[in-house]
mmCIF file of C-alpha atoms in Angstrom:
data_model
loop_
_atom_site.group_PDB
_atom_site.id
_atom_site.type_symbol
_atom_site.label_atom_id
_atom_site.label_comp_id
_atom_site.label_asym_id
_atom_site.label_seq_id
_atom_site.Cartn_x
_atom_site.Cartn_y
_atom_site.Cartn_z
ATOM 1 C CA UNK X 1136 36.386 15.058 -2.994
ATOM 2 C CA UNK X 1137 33.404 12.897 -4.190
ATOM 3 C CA UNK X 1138 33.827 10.401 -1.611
ATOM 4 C CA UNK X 1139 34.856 12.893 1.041
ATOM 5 C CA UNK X 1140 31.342 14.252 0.681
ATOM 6 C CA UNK X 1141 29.493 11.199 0.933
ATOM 7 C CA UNK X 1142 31.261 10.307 3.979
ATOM 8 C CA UNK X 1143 30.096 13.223 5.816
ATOM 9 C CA UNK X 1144 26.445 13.047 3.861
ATOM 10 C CA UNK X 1145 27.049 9.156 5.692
ATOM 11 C CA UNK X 1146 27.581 10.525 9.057
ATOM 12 C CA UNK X 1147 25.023 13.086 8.821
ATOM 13 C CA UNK X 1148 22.306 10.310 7.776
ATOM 14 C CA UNK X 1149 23.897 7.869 10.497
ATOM 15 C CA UNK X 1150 23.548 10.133 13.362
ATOM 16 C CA UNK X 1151 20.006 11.310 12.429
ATOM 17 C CA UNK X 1152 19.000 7.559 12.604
ATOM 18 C CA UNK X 1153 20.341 7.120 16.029
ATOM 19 C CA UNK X 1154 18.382 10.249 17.304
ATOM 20 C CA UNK X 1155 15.081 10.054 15.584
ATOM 21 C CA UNK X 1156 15.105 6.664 16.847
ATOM 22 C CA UNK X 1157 15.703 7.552 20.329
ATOM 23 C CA UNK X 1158 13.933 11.186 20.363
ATOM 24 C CA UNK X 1159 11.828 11.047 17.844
ATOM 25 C CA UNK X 1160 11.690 13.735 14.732
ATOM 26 C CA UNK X 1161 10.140 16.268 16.952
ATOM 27 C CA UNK X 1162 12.360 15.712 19.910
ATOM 28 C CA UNK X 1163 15.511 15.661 18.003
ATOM 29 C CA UNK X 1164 17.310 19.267 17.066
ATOM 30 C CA UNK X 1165 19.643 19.803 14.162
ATOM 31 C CA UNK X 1166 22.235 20.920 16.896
ATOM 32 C CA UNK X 1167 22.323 17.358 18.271
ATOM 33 C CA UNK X 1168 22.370 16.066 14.766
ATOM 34 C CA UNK X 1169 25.463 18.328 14.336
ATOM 35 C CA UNK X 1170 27.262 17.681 17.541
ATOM 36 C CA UNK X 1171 26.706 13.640 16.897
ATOM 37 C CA UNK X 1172 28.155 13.755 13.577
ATOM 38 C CA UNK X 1173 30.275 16.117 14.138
ATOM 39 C CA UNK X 1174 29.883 18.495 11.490
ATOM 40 C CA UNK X 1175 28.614 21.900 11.593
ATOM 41 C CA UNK X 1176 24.883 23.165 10.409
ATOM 42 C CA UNK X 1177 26.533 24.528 6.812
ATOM 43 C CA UNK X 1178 27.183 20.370 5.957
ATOM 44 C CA UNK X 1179 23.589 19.357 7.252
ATOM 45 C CA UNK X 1180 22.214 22.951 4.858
ATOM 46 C CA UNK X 1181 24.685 21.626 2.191
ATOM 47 C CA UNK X 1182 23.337 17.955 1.694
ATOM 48 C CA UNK X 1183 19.997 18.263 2.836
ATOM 49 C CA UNK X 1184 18.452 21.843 2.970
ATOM 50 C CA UNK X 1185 16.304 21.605 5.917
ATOM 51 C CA UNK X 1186 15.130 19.047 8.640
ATOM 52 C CA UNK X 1187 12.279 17.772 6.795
ATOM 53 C CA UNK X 1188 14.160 16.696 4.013
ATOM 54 C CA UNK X 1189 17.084 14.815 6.433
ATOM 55 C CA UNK X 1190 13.991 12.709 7.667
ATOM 56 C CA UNK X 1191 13.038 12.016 4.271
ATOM 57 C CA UNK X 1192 16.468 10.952 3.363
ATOM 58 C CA UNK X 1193 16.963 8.707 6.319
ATOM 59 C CA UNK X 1194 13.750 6.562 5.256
ATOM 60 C CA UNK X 1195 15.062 6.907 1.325
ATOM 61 C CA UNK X 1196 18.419 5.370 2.412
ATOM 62 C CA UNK X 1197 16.641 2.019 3.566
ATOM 63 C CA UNK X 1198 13.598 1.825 1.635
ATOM 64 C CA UNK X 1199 14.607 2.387 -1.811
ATOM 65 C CA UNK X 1200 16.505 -0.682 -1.579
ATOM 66 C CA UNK X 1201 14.110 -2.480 0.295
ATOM 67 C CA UNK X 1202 11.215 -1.757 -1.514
ATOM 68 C CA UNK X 1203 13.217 -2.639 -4.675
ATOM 69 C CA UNK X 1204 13.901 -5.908 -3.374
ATOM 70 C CA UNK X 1205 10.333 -6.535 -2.347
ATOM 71 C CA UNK X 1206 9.128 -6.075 -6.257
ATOM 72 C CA UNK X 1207 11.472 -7.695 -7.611
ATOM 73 C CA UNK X 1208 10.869 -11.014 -5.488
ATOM 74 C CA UNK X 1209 7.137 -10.346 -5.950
ATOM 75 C CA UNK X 1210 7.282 -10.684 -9.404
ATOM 76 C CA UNK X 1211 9.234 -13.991 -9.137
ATOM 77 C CA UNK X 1212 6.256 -15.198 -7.285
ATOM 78 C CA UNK X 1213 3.943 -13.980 -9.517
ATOM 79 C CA UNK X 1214 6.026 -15.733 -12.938
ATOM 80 C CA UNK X 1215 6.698 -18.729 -10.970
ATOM 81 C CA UNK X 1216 3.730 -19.128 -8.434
ATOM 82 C CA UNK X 1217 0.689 -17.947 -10.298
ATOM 83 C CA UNK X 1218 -2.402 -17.630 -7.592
ATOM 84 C CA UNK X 1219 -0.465 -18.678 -4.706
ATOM 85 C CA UNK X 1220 -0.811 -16.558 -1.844
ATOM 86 C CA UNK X 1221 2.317 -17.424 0.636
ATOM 87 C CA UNK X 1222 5.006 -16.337 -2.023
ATOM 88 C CA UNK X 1223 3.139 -13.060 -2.637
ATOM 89 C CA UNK X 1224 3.066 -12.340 1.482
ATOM 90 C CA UNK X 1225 6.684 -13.657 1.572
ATOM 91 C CA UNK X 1226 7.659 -10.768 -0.893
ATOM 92 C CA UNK X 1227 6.809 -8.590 1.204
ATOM 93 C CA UNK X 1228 7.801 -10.280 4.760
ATOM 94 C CA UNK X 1229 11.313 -11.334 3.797
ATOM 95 C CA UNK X 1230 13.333 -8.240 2.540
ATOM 96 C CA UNK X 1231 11.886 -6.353 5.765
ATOM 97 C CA UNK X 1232 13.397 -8.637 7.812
ATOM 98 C CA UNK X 1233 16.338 -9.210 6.305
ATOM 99 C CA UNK X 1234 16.925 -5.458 6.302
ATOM 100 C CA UNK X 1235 16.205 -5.812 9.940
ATOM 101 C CA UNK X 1236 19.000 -8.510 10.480
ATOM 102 C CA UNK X 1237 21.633 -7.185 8.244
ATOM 103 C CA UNK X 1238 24.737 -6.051 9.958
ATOM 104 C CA UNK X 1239 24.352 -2.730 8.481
ATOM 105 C CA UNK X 1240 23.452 -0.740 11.465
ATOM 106 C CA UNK X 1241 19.758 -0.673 10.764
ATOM 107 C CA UNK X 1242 18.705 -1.529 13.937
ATOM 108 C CA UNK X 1243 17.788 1.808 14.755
ATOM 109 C CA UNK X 1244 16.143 2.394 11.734
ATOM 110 C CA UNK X 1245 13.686 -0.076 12.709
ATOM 111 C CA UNK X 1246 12.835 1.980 15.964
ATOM 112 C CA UNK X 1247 12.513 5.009 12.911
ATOM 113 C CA UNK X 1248 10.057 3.227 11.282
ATOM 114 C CA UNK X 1249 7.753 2.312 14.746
ATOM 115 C CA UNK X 1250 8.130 6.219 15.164
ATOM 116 C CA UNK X 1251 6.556 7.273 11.714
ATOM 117 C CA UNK X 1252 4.044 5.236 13.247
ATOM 118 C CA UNK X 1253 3.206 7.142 16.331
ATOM 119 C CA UNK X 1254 4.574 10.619 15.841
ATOM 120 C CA UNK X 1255 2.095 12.577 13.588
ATOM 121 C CA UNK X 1256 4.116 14.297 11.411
ATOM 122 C CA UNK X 1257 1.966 14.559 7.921
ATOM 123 C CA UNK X 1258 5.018 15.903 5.806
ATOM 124 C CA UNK X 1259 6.609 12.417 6.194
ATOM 125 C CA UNK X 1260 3.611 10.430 5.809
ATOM 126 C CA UNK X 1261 2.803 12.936 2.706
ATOM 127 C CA UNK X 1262 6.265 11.831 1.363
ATOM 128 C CA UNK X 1263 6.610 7.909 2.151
ATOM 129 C CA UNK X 1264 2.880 7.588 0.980
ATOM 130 C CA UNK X 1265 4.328 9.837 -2.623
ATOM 131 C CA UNK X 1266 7.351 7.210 -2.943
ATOM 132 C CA UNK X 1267 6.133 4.173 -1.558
ATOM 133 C CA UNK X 1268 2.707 4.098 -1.344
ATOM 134 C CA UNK X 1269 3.161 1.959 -5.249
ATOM 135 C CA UNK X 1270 4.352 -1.027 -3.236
ATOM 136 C CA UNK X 1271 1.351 -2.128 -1.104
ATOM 137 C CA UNK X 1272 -0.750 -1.154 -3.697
ATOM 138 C CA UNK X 1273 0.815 -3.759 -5.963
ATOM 139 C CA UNK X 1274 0.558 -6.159 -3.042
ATOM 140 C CA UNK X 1275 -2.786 -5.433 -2.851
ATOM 141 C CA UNK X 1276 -3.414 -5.679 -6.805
ATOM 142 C CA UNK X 1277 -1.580 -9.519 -6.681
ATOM 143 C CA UNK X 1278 -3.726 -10.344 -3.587
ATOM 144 C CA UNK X 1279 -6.523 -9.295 -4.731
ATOM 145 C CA UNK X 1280 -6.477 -11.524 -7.683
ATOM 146 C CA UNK X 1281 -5.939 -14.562 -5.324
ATOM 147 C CA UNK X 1282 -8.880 -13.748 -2.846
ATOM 148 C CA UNK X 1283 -11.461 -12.734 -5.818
ATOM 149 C CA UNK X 1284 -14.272 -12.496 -2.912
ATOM 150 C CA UNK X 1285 -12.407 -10.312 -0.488
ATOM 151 C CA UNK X 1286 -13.536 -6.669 -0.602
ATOM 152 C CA UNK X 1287 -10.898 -3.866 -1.123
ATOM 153 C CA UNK X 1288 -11.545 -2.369 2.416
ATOM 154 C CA UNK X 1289 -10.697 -5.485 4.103
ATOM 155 C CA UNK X 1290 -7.928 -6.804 1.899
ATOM 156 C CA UNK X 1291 -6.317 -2.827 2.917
ATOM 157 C CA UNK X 1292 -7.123 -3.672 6.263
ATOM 158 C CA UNK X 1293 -5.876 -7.059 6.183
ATOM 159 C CA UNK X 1294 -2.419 -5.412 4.619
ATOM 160 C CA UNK X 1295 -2.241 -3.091 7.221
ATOM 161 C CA UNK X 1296 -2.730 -5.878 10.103
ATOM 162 C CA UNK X 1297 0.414 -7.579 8.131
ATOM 163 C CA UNK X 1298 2.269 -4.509 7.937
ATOM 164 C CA UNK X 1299 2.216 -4.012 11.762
ATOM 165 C CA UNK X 1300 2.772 -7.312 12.905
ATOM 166 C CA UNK X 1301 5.705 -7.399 10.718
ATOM 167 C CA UNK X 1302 7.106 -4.083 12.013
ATOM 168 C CA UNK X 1303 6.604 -5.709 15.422
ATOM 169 C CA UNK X 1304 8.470 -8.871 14.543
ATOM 170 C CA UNK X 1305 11.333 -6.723 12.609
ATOM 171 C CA UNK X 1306 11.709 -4.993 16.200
ATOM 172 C CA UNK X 1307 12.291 -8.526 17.966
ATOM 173 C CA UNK X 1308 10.266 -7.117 20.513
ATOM 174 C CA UNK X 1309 7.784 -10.274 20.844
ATOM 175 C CA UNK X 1310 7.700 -13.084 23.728
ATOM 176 C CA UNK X 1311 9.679 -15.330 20.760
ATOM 177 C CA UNK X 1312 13.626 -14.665 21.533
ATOM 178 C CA UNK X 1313 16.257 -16.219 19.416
ATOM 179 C CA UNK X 1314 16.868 -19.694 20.883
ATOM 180 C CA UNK X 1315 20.437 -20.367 22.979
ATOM 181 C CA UNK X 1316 22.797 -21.492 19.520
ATOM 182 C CA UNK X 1317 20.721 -20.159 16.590
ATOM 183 C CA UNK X 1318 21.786 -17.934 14.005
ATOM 184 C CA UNK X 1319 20.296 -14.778 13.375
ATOM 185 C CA UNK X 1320 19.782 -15.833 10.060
ATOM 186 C CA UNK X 1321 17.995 -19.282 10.873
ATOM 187 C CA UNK X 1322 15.970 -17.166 13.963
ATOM 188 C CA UNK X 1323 14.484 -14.313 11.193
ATOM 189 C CA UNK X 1324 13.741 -17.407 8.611
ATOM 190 C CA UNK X 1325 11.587 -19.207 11.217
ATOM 191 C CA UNK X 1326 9.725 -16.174 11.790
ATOM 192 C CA UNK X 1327 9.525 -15.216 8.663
ATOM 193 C CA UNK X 1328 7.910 -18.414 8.009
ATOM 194 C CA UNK X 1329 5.480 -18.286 11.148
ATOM 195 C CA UNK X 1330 4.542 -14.943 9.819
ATOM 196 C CA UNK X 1331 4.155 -15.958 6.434
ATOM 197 C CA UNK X 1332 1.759 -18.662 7.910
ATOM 198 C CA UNK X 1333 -0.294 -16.603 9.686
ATOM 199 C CA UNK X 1334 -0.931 -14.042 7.653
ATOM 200 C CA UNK X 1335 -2.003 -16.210 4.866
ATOM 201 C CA UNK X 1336 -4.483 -17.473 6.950
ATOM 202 C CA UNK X 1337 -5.961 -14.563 7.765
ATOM 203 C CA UNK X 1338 -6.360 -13.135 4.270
ATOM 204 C CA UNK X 1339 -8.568 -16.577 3.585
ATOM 205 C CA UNK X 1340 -10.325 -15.459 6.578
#
């Protein structure tokens, strides 16, 4: 029964993906969410309760894990690369963009995430800043300690500049296309590297 009702929680979260990627979250009824998944409104009441918490759930479904993953390779950096900045940026580049290349269907959750940040919905900023907001800030605390002189409004800033460009580069969206006979893997790990680069830069700025 157990796994029964994780497949259709599955389907549920799956379909939602697909249409607040496409629609948006205000564009996008539970009826569609329903008819894509193929369940009826009492399954989408059962596991979630209400609209705003299905949205929450499709960001929890990727970001606990990737925000997991993003800790625990920047403290690695930290324990092994004391005061270097590229390790600390590549904590936080790398997992986002391996998310981004798994064969896990998150493509669309990568058009989710350029959504949240043009829709203005303030319940799900309210609840990714209450979950997440811990892992720039620590980001932000092990920068900060390498770039002494920078003030806290501009290493934010400088964060937030990072942030985008990596959502950008997450969305392959860019002028740089994955070379005729490259992997995807060795594509994302030069731009990771490119980004890591750049970034770095600009924080000694």
């Amino acid at each position: 029964m157990a796994t029964a009702q994780f497949s259709t929680k599955d389907k549920i979260l799956g379909a939602a993906e697909e249409l607040f990627a496409t629609h948006g979250f205000a564009g996008t009824s539970l009826r569609q969410v329903t008819s894509r998944a193929d369940v009826n409104i009492a399954a989408v009441n059962y596991h979630f309760g209400s609209k705003e918490n299905l949205v929450n759930e499709v960001f929890r479904r990727r970001m606990d894990q990737m925000s997991a993953q993003r800790l625990a390779q920047l403290r690695r950096a930290l324990a092994e690369q004391p005061g270097e900045i590229e390790p600390i940026i590549a904590a936080f580049v790398e997992p986002a963009l391996d998310m981004a290349g798994a064969r896990s269907g998150s493509g669309a959750f990568v058009r989710v995430i350029a959504r949240a940040y043009v829709e203005k919905n303030d319940a799900l900023r309210k609840f990714l800043s209450d979950q997440y907001g811990h892992v720039p800030r620590e980001f932000a605390s092990a920068l900060s300690a390498c770039l002494p002189a920078l003030g806290k409004a501009e290493l934010y800033g400088r964060l937030d500049f990072l942030a985008g460009a990596l959502t950008y580069a997450m969305a392959d969206f860019g002028l740089i296309k994955r070379p005729a006979g490259t992997t995807e893997h060795a594509h994302r790990s030069r731009i990771a590297g490119e980004l890591i680069r750049f970034a770095a830069a600009g924080f000694r700025a």
